mmCIF file of C-alpha atoms in Angstrom:
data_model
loop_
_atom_site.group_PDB
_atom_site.id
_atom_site.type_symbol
_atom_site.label_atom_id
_atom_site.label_comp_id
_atom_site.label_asym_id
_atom_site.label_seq_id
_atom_site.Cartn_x
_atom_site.Cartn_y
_atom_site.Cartn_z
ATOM 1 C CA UNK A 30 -155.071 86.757 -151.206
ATOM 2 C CA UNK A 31 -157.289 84.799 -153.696
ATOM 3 C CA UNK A 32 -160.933 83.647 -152.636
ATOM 4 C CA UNK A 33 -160.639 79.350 -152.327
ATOM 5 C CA UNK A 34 -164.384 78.999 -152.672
ATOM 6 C CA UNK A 35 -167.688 80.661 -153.678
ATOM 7 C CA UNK A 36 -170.406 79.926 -150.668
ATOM 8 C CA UNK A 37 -173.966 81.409 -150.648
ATOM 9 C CA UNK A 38 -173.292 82.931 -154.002
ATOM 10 C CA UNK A 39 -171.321 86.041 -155.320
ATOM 11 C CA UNK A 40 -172.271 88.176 -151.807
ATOM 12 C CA UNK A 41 -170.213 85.835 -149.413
ATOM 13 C CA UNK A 42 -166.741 84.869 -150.510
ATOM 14 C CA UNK A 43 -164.623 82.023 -147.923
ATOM 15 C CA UNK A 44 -161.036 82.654 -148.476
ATOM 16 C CA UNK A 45 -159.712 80.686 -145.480
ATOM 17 C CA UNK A 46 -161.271 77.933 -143.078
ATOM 18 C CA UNK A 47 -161.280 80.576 -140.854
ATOM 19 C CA UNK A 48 -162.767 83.720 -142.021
ATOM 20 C CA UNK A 49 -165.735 84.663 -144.132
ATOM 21 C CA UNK A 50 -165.399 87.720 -146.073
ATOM 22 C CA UNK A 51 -169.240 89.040 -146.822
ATOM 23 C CA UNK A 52 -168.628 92.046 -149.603
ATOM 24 C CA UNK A 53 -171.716 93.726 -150.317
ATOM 25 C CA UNK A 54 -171.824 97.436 -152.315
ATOM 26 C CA UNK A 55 -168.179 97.536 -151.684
ATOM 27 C CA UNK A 56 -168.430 96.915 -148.128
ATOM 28 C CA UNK A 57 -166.354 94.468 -146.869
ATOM 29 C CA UNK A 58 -167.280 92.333 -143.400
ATOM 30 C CA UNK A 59 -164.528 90.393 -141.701
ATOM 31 C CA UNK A 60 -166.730 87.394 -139.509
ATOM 32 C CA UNK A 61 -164.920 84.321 -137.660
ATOM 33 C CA UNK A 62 -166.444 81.442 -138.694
ATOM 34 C CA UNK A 63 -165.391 79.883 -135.769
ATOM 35 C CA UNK A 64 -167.300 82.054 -133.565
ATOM 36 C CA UNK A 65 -169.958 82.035 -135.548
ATOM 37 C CA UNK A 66 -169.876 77.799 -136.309
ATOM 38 C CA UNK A 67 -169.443 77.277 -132.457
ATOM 39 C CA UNK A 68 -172.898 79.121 -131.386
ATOM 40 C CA UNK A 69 -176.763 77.123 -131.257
ATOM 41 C CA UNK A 70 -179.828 77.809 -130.382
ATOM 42 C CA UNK A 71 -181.045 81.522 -131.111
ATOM 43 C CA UNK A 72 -177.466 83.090 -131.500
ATOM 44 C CA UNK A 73 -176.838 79.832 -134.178
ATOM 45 C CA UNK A 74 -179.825 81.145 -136.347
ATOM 46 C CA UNK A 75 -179.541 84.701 -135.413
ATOM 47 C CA UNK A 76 -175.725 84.204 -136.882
ATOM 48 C CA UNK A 77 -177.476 82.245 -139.761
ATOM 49 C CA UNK A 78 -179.947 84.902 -140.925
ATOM 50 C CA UNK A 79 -177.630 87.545 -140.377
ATOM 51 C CA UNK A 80 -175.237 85.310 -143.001
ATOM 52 C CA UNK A 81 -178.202 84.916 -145.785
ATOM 53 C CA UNK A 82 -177.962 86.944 -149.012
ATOM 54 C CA UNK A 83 -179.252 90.490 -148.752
ATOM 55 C CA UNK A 84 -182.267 90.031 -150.651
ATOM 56 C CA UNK A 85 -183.661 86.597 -148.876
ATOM 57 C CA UNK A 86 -183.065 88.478 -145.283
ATOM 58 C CA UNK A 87 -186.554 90.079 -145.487
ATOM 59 C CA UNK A 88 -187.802 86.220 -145.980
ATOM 60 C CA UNK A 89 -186.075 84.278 -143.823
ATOM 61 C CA UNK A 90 -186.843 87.046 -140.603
ATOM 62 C CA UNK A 91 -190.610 87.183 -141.298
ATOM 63 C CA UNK A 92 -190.671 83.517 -141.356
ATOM 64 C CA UNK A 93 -188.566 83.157 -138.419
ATOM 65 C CA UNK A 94 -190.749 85.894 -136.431
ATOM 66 C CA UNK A 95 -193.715 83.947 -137.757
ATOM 67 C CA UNK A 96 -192.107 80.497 -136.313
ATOM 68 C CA UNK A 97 -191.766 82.441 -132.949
ATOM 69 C CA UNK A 98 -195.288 83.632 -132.921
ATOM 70 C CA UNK A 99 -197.180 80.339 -133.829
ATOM 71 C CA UNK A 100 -194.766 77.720 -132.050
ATOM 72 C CA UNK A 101 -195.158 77.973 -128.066
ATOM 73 C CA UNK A 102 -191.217 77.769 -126.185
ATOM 74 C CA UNK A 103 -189.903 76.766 -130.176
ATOM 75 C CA UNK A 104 -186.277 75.366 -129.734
ATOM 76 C CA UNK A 105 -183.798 76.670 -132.307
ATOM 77 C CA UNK A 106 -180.974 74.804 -133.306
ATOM 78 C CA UNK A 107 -178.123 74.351 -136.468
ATOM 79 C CA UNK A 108 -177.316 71.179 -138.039
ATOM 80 C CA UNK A 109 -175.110 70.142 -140.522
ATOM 81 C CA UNK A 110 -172.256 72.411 -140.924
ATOM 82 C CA UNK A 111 -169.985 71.549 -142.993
ATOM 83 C CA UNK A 112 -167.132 73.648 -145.183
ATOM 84 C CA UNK A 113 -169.638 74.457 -148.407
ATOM 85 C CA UNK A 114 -172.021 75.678 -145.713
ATOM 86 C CA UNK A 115 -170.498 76.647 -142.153
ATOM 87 C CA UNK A 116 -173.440 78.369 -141.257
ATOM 88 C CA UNK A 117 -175.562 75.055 -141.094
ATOM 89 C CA UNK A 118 -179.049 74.751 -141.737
ATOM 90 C CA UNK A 119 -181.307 76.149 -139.012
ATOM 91 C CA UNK A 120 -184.319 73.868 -137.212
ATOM 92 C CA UNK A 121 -186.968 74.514 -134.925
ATOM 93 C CA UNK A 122 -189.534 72.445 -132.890
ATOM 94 C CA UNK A 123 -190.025 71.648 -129.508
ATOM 95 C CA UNK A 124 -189.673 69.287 -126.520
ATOM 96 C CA UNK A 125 -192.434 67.522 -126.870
ATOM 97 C CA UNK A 126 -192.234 67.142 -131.037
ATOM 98 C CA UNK A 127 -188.901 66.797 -131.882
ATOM 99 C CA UNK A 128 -187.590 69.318 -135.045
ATOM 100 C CA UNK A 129 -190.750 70.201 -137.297
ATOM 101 C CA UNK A 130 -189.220 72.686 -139.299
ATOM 102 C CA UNK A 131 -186.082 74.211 -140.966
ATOM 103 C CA UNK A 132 -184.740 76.762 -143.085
ATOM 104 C CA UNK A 133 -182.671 77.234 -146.606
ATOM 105 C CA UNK A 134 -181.307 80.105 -148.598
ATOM 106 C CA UNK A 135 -180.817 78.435 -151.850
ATOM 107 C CA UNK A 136 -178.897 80.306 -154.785
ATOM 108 C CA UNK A 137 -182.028 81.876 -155.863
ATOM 109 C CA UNK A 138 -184.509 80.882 -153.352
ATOM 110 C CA UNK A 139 -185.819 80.441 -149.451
ATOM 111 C CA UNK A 140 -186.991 76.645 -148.600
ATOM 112 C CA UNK A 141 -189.360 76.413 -145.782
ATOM 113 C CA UNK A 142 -189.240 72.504 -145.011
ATOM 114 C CA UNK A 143 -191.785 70.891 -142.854
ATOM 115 C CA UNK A 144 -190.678 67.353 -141.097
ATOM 116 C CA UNK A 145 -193.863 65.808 -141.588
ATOM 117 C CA UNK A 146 -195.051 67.537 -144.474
ATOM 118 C CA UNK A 147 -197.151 65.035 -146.276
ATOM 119 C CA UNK A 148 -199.532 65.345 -142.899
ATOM 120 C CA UNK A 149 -200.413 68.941 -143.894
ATOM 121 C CA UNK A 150 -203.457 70.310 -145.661
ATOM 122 C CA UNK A 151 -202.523 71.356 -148.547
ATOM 123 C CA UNK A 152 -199.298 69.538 -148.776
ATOM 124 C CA UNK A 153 -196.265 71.904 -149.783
ATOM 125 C CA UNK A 154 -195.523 71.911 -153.605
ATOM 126 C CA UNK A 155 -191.815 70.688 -152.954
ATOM 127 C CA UNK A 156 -191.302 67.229 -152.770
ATOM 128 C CA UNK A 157 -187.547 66.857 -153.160
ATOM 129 C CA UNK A 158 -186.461 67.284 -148.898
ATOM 130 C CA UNK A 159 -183.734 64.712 -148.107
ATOM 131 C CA UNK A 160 -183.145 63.870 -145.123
ATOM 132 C CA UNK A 161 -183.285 61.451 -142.254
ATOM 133 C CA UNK A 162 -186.610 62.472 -141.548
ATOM 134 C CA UNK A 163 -187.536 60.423 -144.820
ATOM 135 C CA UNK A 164 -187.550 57.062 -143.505
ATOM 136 C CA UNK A 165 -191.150 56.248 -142.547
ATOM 137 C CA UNK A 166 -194.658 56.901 -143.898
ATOM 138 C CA UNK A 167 -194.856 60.833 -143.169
ATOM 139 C CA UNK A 168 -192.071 62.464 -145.856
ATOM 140 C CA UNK A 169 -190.893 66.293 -145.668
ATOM 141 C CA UNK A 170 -192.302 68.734 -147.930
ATOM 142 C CA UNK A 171 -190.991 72.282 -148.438
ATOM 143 C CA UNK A 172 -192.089 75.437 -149.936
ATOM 144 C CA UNK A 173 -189.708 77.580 -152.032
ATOM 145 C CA UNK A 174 -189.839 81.188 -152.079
ATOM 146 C CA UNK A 175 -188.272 83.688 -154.688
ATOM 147 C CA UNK A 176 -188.672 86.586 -153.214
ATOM 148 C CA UNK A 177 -191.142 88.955 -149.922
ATOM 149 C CA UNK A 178 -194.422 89.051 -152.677
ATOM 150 C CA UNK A 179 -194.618 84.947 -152.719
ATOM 151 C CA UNK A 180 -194.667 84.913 -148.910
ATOM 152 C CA UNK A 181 -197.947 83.844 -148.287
ATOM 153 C CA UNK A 182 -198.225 84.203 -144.152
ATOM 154 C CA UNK A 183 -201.386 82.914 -143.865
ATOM 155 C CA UNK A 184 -200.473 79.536 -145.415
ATOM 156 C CA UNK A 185 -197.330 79.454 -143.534
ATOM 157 C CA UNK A 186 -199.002 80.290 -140.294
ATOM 158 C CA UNK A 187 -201.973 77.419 -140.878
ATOM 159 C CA UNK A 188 -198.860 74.901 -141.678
ATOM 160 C CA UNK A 189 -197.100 75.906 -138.765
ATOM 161 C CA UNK A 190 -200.117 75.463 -136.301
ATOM 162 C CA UNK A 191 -200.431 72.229 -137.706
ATOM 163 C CA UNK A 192 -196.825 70.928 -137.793
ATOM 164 C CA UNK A 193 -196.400 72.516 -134.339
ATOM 165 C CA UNK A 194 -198.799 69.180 -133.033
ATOM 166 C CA UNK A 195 -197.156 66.579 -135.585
ATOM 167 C CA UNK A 196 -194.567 64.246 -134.503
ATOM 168 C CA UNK A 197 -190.958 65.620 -135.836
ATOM 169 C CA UNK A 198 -187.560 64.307 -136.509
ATOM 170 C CA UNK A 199 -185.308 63.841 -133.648
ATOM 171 C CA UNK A 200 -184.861 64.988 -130.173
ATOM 172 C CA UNK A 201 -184.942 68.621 -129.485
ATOM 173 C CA UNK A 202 -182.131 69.164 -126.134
#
């Protein structure tokens, strides 16, 4: 059976609405999406990281373990799923804030997005964030990452501490 569609680059393949077929070093992994598309919280992004590309999973765990360490009770949740990316996009924030932060393997990159990203000191390089978290004064800003030597954790960990006490985007449930 042919592949219908290339998602997350050449190291995951979709060949039906229902499967994903990860092939890495000749290893084949048989995952059902809808298992994996039905869970939130933790087991959502645990599902998501686990579904990155090999060589942005040292990235997106670090940052994820930093989230954990510098956000007090940080909610985790997946939004917008859709067929080019079942896995969603992972958030986090709190009760209190609302979502301050989410995740993105790009093709040859890691986006770190921050809701309210123009309030931070220095202000993340990236201004191109879309979203619905756009609409007032404060816009999103994200950081891109090529690969483990460009993580900088003590930037990350002063933006987090201070997007951790900013108003976010949404409700968290």
């Amino acid at each position: 059976m042919g592949y219908s569609k290339w998602i997350y680059g050449p190291a995951i393949r979709c060949s039906l609405p229902s499967t994903i077929w990860l092939t890495y070093h000749n290893l084949s992994l048989r995952w059902n999406l809808k298992n994996m598309t039905d869970t939130d919280g933790l087991e959502g992004v645990r599902a998501w990281i686990n579904g990155v590309k090999p060589e942005h999973r040292g990235i997106v765990e670090r940052v994820d373990a930093l989230i954990e360490e510098i956000i007090p009770n940080v909610q985790r949740g997946i939004k917008w799923r859709k067929a080019s990316q079942p896995l969603g996009i992972p958030f986090y924030g709190t009760k209190e804030q609302g979502w301050v932060v989410a995740m993105w393997s790009f093709k040859d990159k890691v986006g770190i997005g921050f809701i309210a990203g123009t309030e931070l000191s220095p202000e993340p390089p990236v201004t191109k964030m879309a979203g619905p978290w756009n609409r007032g004064a404060t816009k999103g800003r994200r950081i891109d990452i090529q690969n483990e030597s460009e993580l900088d954790e003590s930037l990350i960990k002063s933006w987090l501490k201070q997007a951790q006490a900013l108003p976010g985007w949404s409700k968290v449930d």
